[in-house]
Short mmCIF file of C-alpha atoms and ligand atoms in Angstrom, two decimals:
data_model
loop_
_atom_site.label_atom_id
_atom_site.label_comp_id
_atom_site.label_asym_id
_atom_site.label_seq_id
_atom_site.Cartn_x
_atom_site.Cartn_y
_atom_site.Cartn_z
CA ASP A 25 13.07 -27.56 20.46
CA HIS A 26 9.91 -27.98 18.44
CA GLU A 27 7.40 -26.77 21.01
CA LYS A 28 9.40 -23.68 21.77
CA MET A 29 9.74 -22.92 18.11
CA MET A 30 6.00 -23.32 17.62
CA GLU A 31 5.41 -20.94 20.51
CA GLU A 32 7.71 -18.37 19.04
CA MET A 33 5.80 -18.58 15.81
CA GLU A 34 2.50 -17.86 17.49
CA GLY A 35 1.37 -14.53 16.03
CA MET A 36 -0.03 -11.76 18.16
CA ASP A 37 -3.57 -12.48 17.09
CA GLY A 38 -3.15 -16.09 18.20
CA HIS A 39 -2.93 -17.33 14.65
CA MET A 40 0.14 -19.22 13.63
CA SER A 41 2.64 -16.99 11.96
CA HIS A 42 6.10 -17.45 10.58
CA ILE A 43 7.17 -14.11 11.94
CA ASN A 44 8.21 -13.77 15.53
CA PRO A 45 6.41 -10.54 16.31
CA ILE A 46 8.45 -7.56 17.42
CA ALA A 47 6.25 -5.11 19.30
CA LEU A 48 6.13 -1.53 18.11
CA ASN A 49 7.25 1.27 20.37
CA ASP A 50 4.49 3.74 21.20
CA SER A 51 4.70 7.12 19.56
CA THR A 52 5.55 9.73 22.20
CA GLY A 53 4.02 12.42 20.00
CA GLU A 54 7.15 14.56 20.18
CA ASN A 55 7.29 15.52 16.51
CA GLU A 56 4.69 17.10 14.27
CA LEU A 57 3.96 14.76 11.37
CA ALA A 58 5.80 15.56 8.13
CA ILE A 59 3.45 16.24 5.23
CA PRO A 60 5.03 15.31 1.91
CA PRO A 61 5.12 18.12 -0.66
CA LEU A 62 2.75 18.00 -3.62
CA LEU A 63 4.87 17.49 -6.72
CA GLU A 64 4.88 20.54 -8.99
CA GLN A 65 4.07 19.93 -12.63
CA LYS A 66 4.15 22.00 -15.78
CA ASN A 67 2.06 21.04 -18.82
CA GLY A 68 1.55 17.60 -17.35
CA ILE A 69 5.28 16.96 -16.94
CA TYR A 70 6.44 15.65 -13.60
CA HIS A 71 10.10 15.13 -12.63
CA ILE A 72 10.83 12.27 -10.26
CA ALA A 73 14.37 11.38 -9.26
CA ALA A 74 15.47 8.54 -6.99
CA GLN A 75 18.19 10.00 -4.78
CA LEU A 76 20.68 9.19 -2.04
CA GLY A 77 20.66 11.29 1.08
CA THR A 78 20.88 11.56 4.80
CA THR A 79 17.95 12.37 7.05
CA GLU A 80 17.68 13.52 10.63
CA ILE A 81 15.13 10.98 11.81
CA PHE A 82 16.57 10.98 15.35
CA LYS A 83 17.61 14.30 16.86
CA SER A 84 21.16 15.28 15.80
CA VAL A 85 21.81 11.97 14.03
CA GLN A 86 22.16 11.59 10.28
CA THR A 87 20.68 8.36 8.92
CA GLU A 88 21.58 7.27 5.41
CA THR A 89 18.38 7.06 3.41
CA TYR A 90 16.92 7.03 -0.09
CA GLY A 91 14.19 9.31 -1.36
CA TYR A 92 12.39 10.69 -4.39
CA ASN A 93 13.26 14.36 -5.03
CA GLY A 94 14.72 14.50 -1.57
CA SER A 95 16.53 12.45 1.01
CA PHE A 96 13.66 10.37 2.36
CA LEU A 97 10.35 9.09 0.91
CA GLY A 98 8.71 11.08 -1.85
CA PRO A 99 6.26 13.78 -2.83
CA VAL A 100 2.57 13.23 -3.62
CA ILE A 101 2.00 13.09 -7.38
CA ARG A 102 -1.47 14.44 -8.13
CA VAL A 103 -2.99 13.60 -11.52
CA ASN A 104 -6.44 14.05 -13.05
CA LYS A 105 -8.44 11.45 -14.89
CA GLY A 106 -8.32 12.15 -18.62
CA ASP A 107 -5.01 14.00 -18.53
CA THR A 108 -2.04 12.84 -20.55
CA VAL A 109 0.99 13.08 -18.31
CA THR A 110 4.72 12.53 -18.56
CA PHE A 111 6.69 11.18 -15.65
CA LYS A 112 10.33 12.07 -16.26
CA THR A 113 12.08 9.57 -14.03
CA SER A 114 15.78 9.51 -13.28
CA ASN A 115 18.04 7.31 -11.24
CA GLU A 116 20.52 9.26 -9.12
CA LEU A 117 21.29 6.27 -6.91
CA SER A 118 24.49 4.25 -7.21
CA GLU A 119 22.55 1.09 -8.11
CA PRO A 120 19.87 0.20 -10.68
CA THR A 121 16.25 0.86 -9.79
CA THR A 122 12.81 1.00 -11.41
CA PHE A 123 9.76 3.25 -10.91
CA HIS A 124 6.65 1.16 -10.33
CA TRP A 125 3.24 2.83 -10.08
CA HIS A 126 1.29 0.59 -7.73
CA GLY A 127 -2.41 0.54 -8.63
CA LEU A 128 -2.06 2.58 -11.80
CA GLU A 129 -3.66 1.24 -14.97
CA ILE A 130 -0.78 1.94 -17.29
CA PRO A 131 0.53 0.22 -20.44
CA GLY A 132 2.98 -2.52 -19.50
CA GLU A 133 6.09 -0.79 -20.80
CA GLY A 134 5.57 2.05 -18.33
CA ASP A 135 4.71 -0.13 -15.35
CA GLY A 136 8.22 -0.17 -13.90
CA GLY A 137 8.37 -3.84 -13.04
CA PRO A 138 11.64 -5.80 -12.85
CA HIS A 139 12.06 -5.67 -16.65
CA HIS A 140 12.44 -1.90 -16.59
CA LEU A 141 15.76 -1.39 -14.87
CA ILE A 142 17.19 2.10 -15.03
CA GLN A 143 20.94 2.23 -14.53
CA PRO A 144 22.53 4.87 -12.28
CA GLY A 145 22.70 8.22 -14.06
CA LYS A 146 20.03 7.22 -16.58
CA SER A 147 16.50 8.52 -17.14
CA LYS A 148 13.26 7.29 -18.63
CA ASP A 149 10.09 9.10 -19.70
CA VAL A 150 6.77 7.43 -18.99
CA ILE A 151 3.88 8.94 -20.98
CA PHE A 152 0.30 7.80 -20.53
CA THR A 153 -3.28 8.98 -20.17
CA VAL A 154 -4.85 8.68 -16.75
CA ASN A 155 -7.85 6.47 -17.23
CA GLN A 156 -9.16 5.41 -13.86
CA GLU A 157 -11.26 6.88 -11.12
CA ALA A 158 -10.22 8.96 -8.12
CA SER A 159 -8.05 6.97 -5.75
CA THR A 160 -4.96 6.94 -3.58
CA LEU A 161 -2.21 4.93 -5.25
CA TRP A 162 1.51 4.80 -4.59
CA PHE A 163 4.88 4.32 -6.22
CA HIS A 164 8.02 2.44 -5.25
CA PRO A 165 10.98 0.65 -6.87
CA HIS A 166 10.77 -2.90 -8.22
CA PRO A 167 14.25 -4.13 -9.28
CA GLU A 168 14.61 -7.89 -8.92
CA GLY A 169 16.55 -8.68 -5.77
CA ALA A 170 16.61 -5.12 -4.42
CA THR A 171 12.97 -4.05 -4.10
CA ALA A 172 12.69 -4.82 -0.40
CA GLU A 173 15.92 -3.04 0.51
CA GLN A 174 15.26 0.06 -1.62
CA VAL A 175 11.76 0.48 -0.19
CA TYR A 176 13.17 -0.09 3.30
CA LYS A 177 15.69 2.72 2.80
CA GLY A 178 12.94 5.15 1.87
CA LEU A 179 11.79 4.86 -1.72
CA ALA A 180 8.01 5.27 -1.59
CA GLY A 181 5.54 8.00 -2.43
CA LEU A 182 1.83 8.51 -3.06
CA ILE A 183 -0.16 9.16 -6.22
CA TYR A 184 -3.54 10.87 -5.96
CA VAL A 185 -5.90 10.40 -8.87
CA GLU A 186 -8.68 13.01 -8.94
CA ASP A 187 -11.75 13.11 -11.15
CA GLU A 188 -14.99 15.09 -11.53
CA ASN A 189 -16.61 12.96 -8.87
CA SER A 190 -13.89 13.43 -6.25
CA LYS A 191 -13.85 17.18 -6.90
CA SER A 192 -17.60 17.57 -6.55
CA LEU A 193 -18.09 15.50 -3.41
CA ALA A 194 -18.34 17.27 -0.06
CA LEU A 195 -15.28 15.45 1.22
CA PRO A 196 -12.48 17.06 3.21
CA ASN A 197 -9.94 17.80 0.47
CA ASP A 198 -7.73 20.57 1.78
CA TYR A 199 -4.32 18.93 1.43
CA GLY A 200 -2.36 18.89 4.68
CA VAL A 201 -5.19 20.71 6.50
CA ASN A 202 -8.09 18.28 6.67
CA ASP A 203 -6.92 15.71 4.10
CA PHE A 204 -3.75 13.90 5.18
CA PRO A 205 -1.61 11.20 3.61
CA LEU A 206 -0.38 8.70 6.22
CA VAL A 207 2.35 6.27 5.17
CA PHE A 208 2.98 3.63 7.85
CA GLN A 209 6.36 1.91 7.87
CA ASP A 210 8.10 0.03 10.66
CA ARG A 211 11.86 -0.03 10.78
CA GLN A 212 14.62 -1.53 12.90
CA PHE A 213 17.48 0.92 13.44
CA ASP A 214 20.91 -0.32 14.49
CA ASP A 215 22.85 1.22 17.43
CA LYS A 216 24.21 3.90 15.11
CA LYS A 217 20.60 4.65 14.09
CA GLN A 218 21.21 3.39 10.59
CA LEU A 219 18.93 1.28 8.39
CA ASN A 220 21.11 -1.75 7.96
CA TYR A 221 18.65 -3.86 5.98
CA LYS A 222 20.81 -6.95 5.55
CA ALA A 223 21.42 -7.19 9.30
CA VAL A 224 17.71 -7.33 10.12
CA LEU A 225 16.41 -9.09 7.01
CA ASN A 226 13.83 -11.75 7.80
CA GLU A 227 13.01 -14.03 4.86
CA ASP A 228 9.37 -14.15 5.95
CA GLY A 229 9.07 -10.39 6.22
CA THR A 230 11.32 -7.80 7.76
CA ILE A 231 9.70 -5.99 10.65
CA GLY A 232 11.00 -3.54 13.23
CA ASP A 233 10.19 -1.96 16.57
CA THR A 234 10.13 1.63 15.33
CA LEU A 235 7.20 3.11 13.48
CA LEU A 236 7.66 5.99 11.08
CA VAL A 237 4.62 7.78 9.70
CA ASN A 238 5.50 9.81 6.59
CA GLY A 239 9.07 9.23 7.76
CA THR A 240 8.43 10.97 11.09
CA LEU A 241 9.55 9.29 14.29
CA ASN A 242 7.23 9.70 17.30
CA PRO A 243 4.71 11.68 15.26
CA LYS A 244 1.64 13.61 16.33
CA LEU A 245 -0.91 15.18 14.05
CA THR A 246 -2.64 18.46 14.86
CA VAL A 247 -6.17 18.55 13.46
CA GLY A 248 -9.10 20.94 13.64
CA LYS A 249 -12.43 20.28 15.35
CA GLU A 250 -13.86 18.97 12.12
CA LYS A 251 -14.10 15.94 9.89
CA VAL A 252 -10.66 14.88 8.77
CA ARG A 253 -9.79 12.58 5.91
CA LEU A 254 -6.91 10.17 6.42
CA ARG A 255 -5.44 8.36 3.43
CA LEU A 256 -3.80 5.31 4.96
CA LEU A 257 -1.06 3.38 3.18
CA ASN A 258 0.59 0.33 4.66
CA GLY A 259 4.02 0.94 3.14
CA SER A 260 5.78 -1.56 5.39
CA ASN A 261 7.78 -4.46 4.05
CA ALA A 262 5.76 -7.00 6.02
CA ARG A 263 3.91 -5.74 9.07
CA ASN A 264 0.09 -5.72 9.15
CA TYR A 265 -1.82 -3.01 11.01
CA THR A 266 -5.35 -3.09 12.35
CA PHE A 267 -6.08 0.59 12.80
CA GLN A 268 -8.41 1.67 15.61
CA LEU A 269 -9.07 4.74 17.72
CA ASN A 270 -7.92 4.34 21.32
CA THR A 271 -11.35 5.58 22.45
CA GLY A 272 -13.09 2.76 20.60
CA ASP A 273 -15.01 5.36 18.58
CA SER A 274 -16.00 4.42 15.08
CA PHE A 275 -14.96 6.27 11.98
CA GLN A 276 -16.05 6.13 8.36
CA GLN A 277 -14.31 4.29 5.59
CA ILE A 278 -14.82 6.00 2.23
CA ALA A 279 -12.36 4.30 -0.11
CA THR A 280 -10.48 1.11 -0.87
CA ASP A 281 -7.23 0.78 -2.86
CA GLY A 282 -8.62 1.95 -6.16
CA GLY A 283 -11.66 4.13 -5.57
CA PHE A 284 -14.54 5.22 -3.37
CA LEU A 285 -16.96 2.86 -1.70
CA ASN A 286 -20.55 3.43 -2.80
CA GLU A 287 -21.24 5.07 0.53
CA PRO A 288 -19.27 5.66 3.72
CA ILE A 289 -19.41 2.78 6.15
CA ALA A 290 -19.01 3.08 9.91
CA ILE A 291 -16.26 0.83 11.24
CA SER A 292 -14.27 0.67 14.42
CA GLU A 293 -11.18 -0.97 12.91
CA ILE A 294 -9.59 -1.65 9.57
CA THR A 295 -6.74 -3.99 8.74
CA LEU A 296 -4.26 -3.13 6.03
CA THR A 297 -1.57 -5.53 4.88
CA PRO A 298 1.49 -4.31 2.97
CA GLY A 299 0.58 -2.44 -0.20
CA GLU A 300 -3.07 -1.86 0.75
CA ARG A 301 -4.68 1.57 1.18
CA ALA A 302 -7.91 2.87 2.62
CA GLU A 303 -9.36 6.31 3.11
CA VAL A 304 -11.21 7.05 6.32
CA ILE A 305 -12.91 10.07 7.84
CA VAL A 306 -12.57 10.75 11.54
CA ASP A 307 -14.95 13.27 13.07
CA PHE A 308 -12.93 15.35 15.53
CA SER A 309 -15.72 17.86 16.11
CA LYS A 310 -16.83 16.00 19.22
CA PHE A 311 -13.39 16.05 20.80
CA ASN A 312 -11.55 18.77 22.69
CA ALA A 313 -7.93 19.73 23.24
CA GLU A 314 -8.00 17.83 26.58
CA ASN A 315 -9.06 14.57 24.92
CA ASP A 316 -6.44 11.91 24.58
CA ILE A 317 -7.12 10.49 21.16
CA SER A 318 -4.79 8.39 19.03
CA LEU A 319 -4.70 5.96 16.22
CA VAL A 320 -3.61 2.63 17.70
CA ASN A 321 -3.08 -0.88 16.35
CA GLU A 322 -4.56 -4.22 17.44
CA ALA A 323 -1.95 -4.54 20.19
CA GLY A 324 -2.81 -1.09 21.55
CA ASN A 325 0.47 0.46 20.40
CA ILE A 326 0.10 4.20 19.87
CA LEU A 327 0.73 4.84 16.20
CA LEU A 328 -0.35 8.45 15.87
CA PRO A 329 -1.61 10.71 18.66
CA PHE A 330 -3.89 13.56 17.58
CA LYS A 331 -3.81 17.04 19.00
CA ILE A 332 -7.05 18.93 18.58
CA GLY A 333 -6.29 22.46 17.46
CA GLU A 334 -8.52 25.45 17.95
CA HIS A 335 -9.70 26.20 14.42
CA LYS A 336 -13.42 25.86 14.12
CA THR A 337 -15.61 23.46 12.29
CA ARG A 338 -15.79 23.91 8.56
CA GLU A 339 -18.69 23.16 6.26
CA THR A 340 -17.69 19.60 5.47
CA THR A 341 -20.23 18.29 7.92
CA LYS A 342 -22.85 17.58 5.26
CA SER A 343 -23.69 13.94 5.19
CA LEU A 344 -22.16 11.95 2.40
CA GLU A 345 -23.92 9.38 0.33
CA ASN A 346 -23.52 8.17 -3.21
CA LEU A 347 -19.78 8.28 -3.48
CA ASN A 348 -19.62 5.71 -6.26
CA ASP A 349 -21.49 3.09 -8.25
CA PHE A 350 -19.26 0.09 -7.82
CA ALA A 351 -20.88 -3.30 -8.39
CA VAL A 352 -19.93 -6.90 -9.01
CA THR A 353 -22.21 -7.92 -11.87
CA ASP A 354 -24.01 -11.26 -12.20
CA GLU A 355 -21.96 -11.90 -15.28
CA GLU A 356 -18.75 -11.47 -13.28
CA ARG A 357 -20.13 -13.65 -10.51
CA ASN A 358 -20.99 -16.46 -12.91
CA LEU A 359 -17.80 -16.50 -14.96
CA PRO A 360 -15.99 -19.82 -14.72
CA VAL A 361 -12.57 -19.76 -13.10
CA SER A 362 -9.92 -19.39 -15.80
CA LYS A 363 -6.77 -18.91 -13.73
CA ARG A 364 -5.92 -20.84 -10.60
CA LEU A 365 -3.09 -19.79 -8.33
CA GLU A 366 -1.83 -21.52 -5.23
CA LEU A 367 0.35 -19.58 -2.80
CA PHE A 368 2.51 -21.78 -0.64
CA GLY A 369 5.57 -22.01 1.53
CA MET A 370 7.69 -19.88 3.78
CA GLY A 371 10.98 -18.06 3.85
CA MET A 372 13.17 -18.80 0.88
CA HIS A 373 10.76 -21.48 -0.31
CA VAL A 374 7.70 -19.47 -1.24
CA THR A 375 5.99 -20.36 -4.50
CA ILE A 376 3.02 -19.70 -6.74
CA ASN A 377 1.79 -22.92 -8.36
CA ASP A 378 4.98 -24.63 -7.14
CA LYS A 379 7.17 -22.25 -9.10
CA GLN A 380 9.41 -19.38 -8.18
CA PHE A 381 9.67 -16.20 -10.21
CA ASP A 382 11.54 -16.37 -13.49
CA MET A 383 11.85 -13.16 -15.52
CA ASN A 384 12.03 -15.27 -18.67
CA ARG A 385 8.82 -17.20 -18.07
CA ILE A 386 5.31 -15.90 -18.79
CA ASP A 387 2.95 -17.69 -16.43
CA PHE A 388 -0.36 -16.61 -17.90
CA THR A 389 -1.80 -14.71 -20.80
CA GLN A 390 -4.99 -12.68 -20.90
CA LYS A 391 -6.78 -10.60 -23.50
CA GLN A 392 -6.90 -6.83 -23.10
CA GLY A 393 -10.32 -5.67 -21.96
CA GLU A 394 -11.62 -9.16 -21.11
CA THR A 395 -12.68 -10.02 -17.60
CA GLU A 396 -11.43 -13.32 -16.22
CA THR A 397 -11.94 -14.99 -12.87
CA TRP A 398 -8.77 -15.59 -10.96
CA GLU A 399 -9.03 -18.02 -8.07
CA ILE A 400 -6.25 -17.76 -5.52
CA TYR A 401 -5.74 -20.25 -2.73
CA ASN A 402 -3.39 -19.68 0.19
CA LYS A 403 -2.37 -23.23 1.04
CA PRO A 404 -1.50 -23.75 4.71
CA ASP A 405 1.71 -25.55 5.68
CA ALA A 406 2.74 -27.57 8.73
CA MET A 407 3.24 -24.31 10.64
CA GLY A 408 -0.22 -23.08 9.73
CA GLY A 409 0.85 -20.60 7.14
CA MET A 410 0.51 -16.85 7.03
CA ILE A 411 -1.36 -14.02 5.37
CA HIS A 412 -0.11 -13.19 1.89
CA PRO A 413 -1.12 -9.76 0.55
CA PHE A 414 -1.65 -10.63 -3.11
CA HIS A 415 -1.12 -7.83 -5.62
CA ILE A 416 -1.65 -7.60 -9.38
CA HIS A 417 0.02 -4.86 -11.43
CA GLY A 418 -1.69 -2.66 -14.00
CA THR A 419 -5.28 -3.26 -12.89
CA GLN A 420 -7.92 -2.67 -10.28
CA PHE A 421 -9.89 -5.85 -9.64
CA LYS A 422 -13.14 -6.77 -7.90
CA ILE A 423 -13.37 -9.30 -5.11
CA VAL A 424 -16.14 -11.71 -6.10
CA SER A 425 -15.93 -13.96 -3.06
CA ILE A 426 -13.78 -15.02 -0.13
CA ASP A 427 -14.25 -18.70 0.72
CA GLY A 428 -17.42 -18.63 -1.34
CA LYS A 429 -18.91 -15.77 0.64
CA GLU A 430 -19.49 -12.09 -0.10
CA PRO A 431 -16.57 -9.97 1.06
CA SER A 432 -17.26 -7.50 3.85
CA ALA A 433 -18.60 -4.03 2.97
CA SER A 434 -15.08 -2.73 3.58
CA LEU A 435 -13.87 -4.65 0.51
CA HIS A 436 -16.78 -3.76 -1.75
CA GLY A 437 -14.70 -1.50 -4.01
CA TRP A 438 -11.77 -1.50 -6.41
CA LYS A 439 -8.72 -3.34 -5.09
CA ASP A 440 -5.23 -4.08 -6.34
CA THR A 441 -3.99 -5.91 -3.26
CA ILE A 442 -5.95 -8.41 -1.18
CA ALA A 443 -5.00 -9.98 2.13
CA ILE A 444 -5.44 -13.74 1.78
CA GLU A 445 -5.33 -15.67 5.04
CA ALA A 446 -3.93 -19.17 5.29
CA GLY A 447 -6.53 -21.64 4.07
CA GLN A 448 -8.57 -19.02 2.25
CA THR A 449 -9.63 -19.07 -1.38
CA VAL A 450 -10.54 -15.81 -3.07
CA LYS A 451 -12.18 -15.23 -6.42
CA LEU A 452 -11.35 -12.04 -8.27
CA ALA A 453 -12.79 -10.51 -11.42
CA VAL A 454 -9.69 -9.23 -13.21
CA LYS A 455 -9.59 -7.07 -16.33
CA PHE A 456 -6.60 -5.30 -17.87
CA ASN A 457 -7.37 -2.17 -19.86
CA ASN A 458 -3.87 -1.98 -21.31
CA LYS A 459 -1.42 -4.37 -22.94
CA GLY A 460 1.89 -5.52 -21.61
CA ILE A 461 3.60 -7.79 -19.15
CA TYR A 462 2.44 -7.38 -15.57
CA MET A 463 3.64 -8.90 -12.31
CA PHE A 464 1.43 -10.51 -9.70
CA HIS A 465 2.96 -11.27 -6.33
CA CYS A 466 2.86 -11.36 -2.57
CA HIS A 467 3.46 -7.84 -1.22
CA VAL A 468 5.45 -9.08 1.76
CA LEU A 469 8.50 -7.71 0.00
CA GLU A 470 10.79 -10.50 1.15
CA HIS A 471 8.36 -13.09 -0.25
CA GLU A 472 8.31 -11.19 -3.51
CA GLU A 473 12.13 -11.20 -3.55
CA ASN A 474 12.13 -14.91 -2.76
CA GLY A 475 10.10 -15.67 -5.85
CA MET A 476 6.43 -15.52 -4.80
CA MET A 477 5.77 -13.68 -8.05
CA GLY A 478 4.66 -14.45 -11.58
CA GLN A 479 3.89 -12.67 -14.84
CA VAL A 480 0.78 -12.28 -16.94
CA GLU A 481 1.07 -11.09 -20.52
CA VAL A 482 -1.88 -9.07 -21.76
CA ASN A 483 -2.30 -8.85 -25.50
CU1 C2O B 510 3.58 -2.45 -4.85
CU2 C2O B 510 4.77 -5.28 -7.56
O1 C2O B 510 4.19 -3.83 -6.20
CU1 CU B 511 3.71 -13.77 1.32
#
């Protein structure tokens, strides 16, 4: 009955939620974390193929998966600001897909939204000049009606943008040694250990009891007694994570979705909703091999145990200041609101401004290079409502305010996805540096599929 239903909808943080939470299993730390390969390139040409495969996620069991240049997940694509690059993409799946570069400021025709379907056996070249600062971005498919399932089966990878600043800073940057990508994705495997998406699909966000980090089940990460940089991506369809250390120790956040913070900030937890990234530095120099130290979530589930190896402290212990010069200007603060969006509903009935996505409808227009204030309101419903991670393609925006107040220091940097809680209103300063048609949507992938998405045409 009603009361029971309301109870079931009580989220784990006590807030009302449409999702009945499924607890995550603790990582047993059995398997060393997989580190995705860095994608080789020649003369700025990168080959990226979406492929079918099978993967041994569980010992001696083959799970049917998708991957980029492999059977599961994808490589890290590293690009430099100022370089002109070609992504040679090809679809080796048996269904149409697209290649979307989440967080990349790229002309609309290369963005890989739902308009850019690539049929099986076909290829597409995307050529552009990297024109944004150092950041950790990612890529995933975006075909209408199949985004959530294709991501769920394994199509996701990271993009690292580097620039003069990131190369000159005294940050840990030895890939796979003291600078690690961490892609967090929860999955629900069936009794044959397969990813049967349709069987577990939840219209308000598909979640599962099994966490994979970089595709590794029960991962552990061996680190040195030194400062280690973790590039966190919430690549889940719907689950939120509040990352903490089990010891309660603080760590330093150095970056948001689209660039460095002005200076590192000490925090003891950070929440990422689907699509969001953050870079943090954990100082392992004060820990020993005997210490039991893990990354955990808000419920205390062990996400990633660390094993402290014996190699000695490197010279990355210099203190770090002046990472960036990000600012929200007075002009941006005082701009009148020119676009208003209202996120509402649940399940199949999610809307933006009372409308569901229509590929043939342009919802807004904006001029290239002009900053506008977007005001987005997450309207609660009878059930209370839920967090919608709101994402805009083709741009990095600034958060001007959340419910009229300054955002926390953790959000004082470039963003392309923002967690908006039920009842909240956020103001964003949004500028597109390129032309084209770009999506904006909720990054709970099932909400996006159900039409919580619109299009802005930049000209
Ligand atoms: Cu991460 Cu529309 O995408
Ligand atoms: Cu949503």
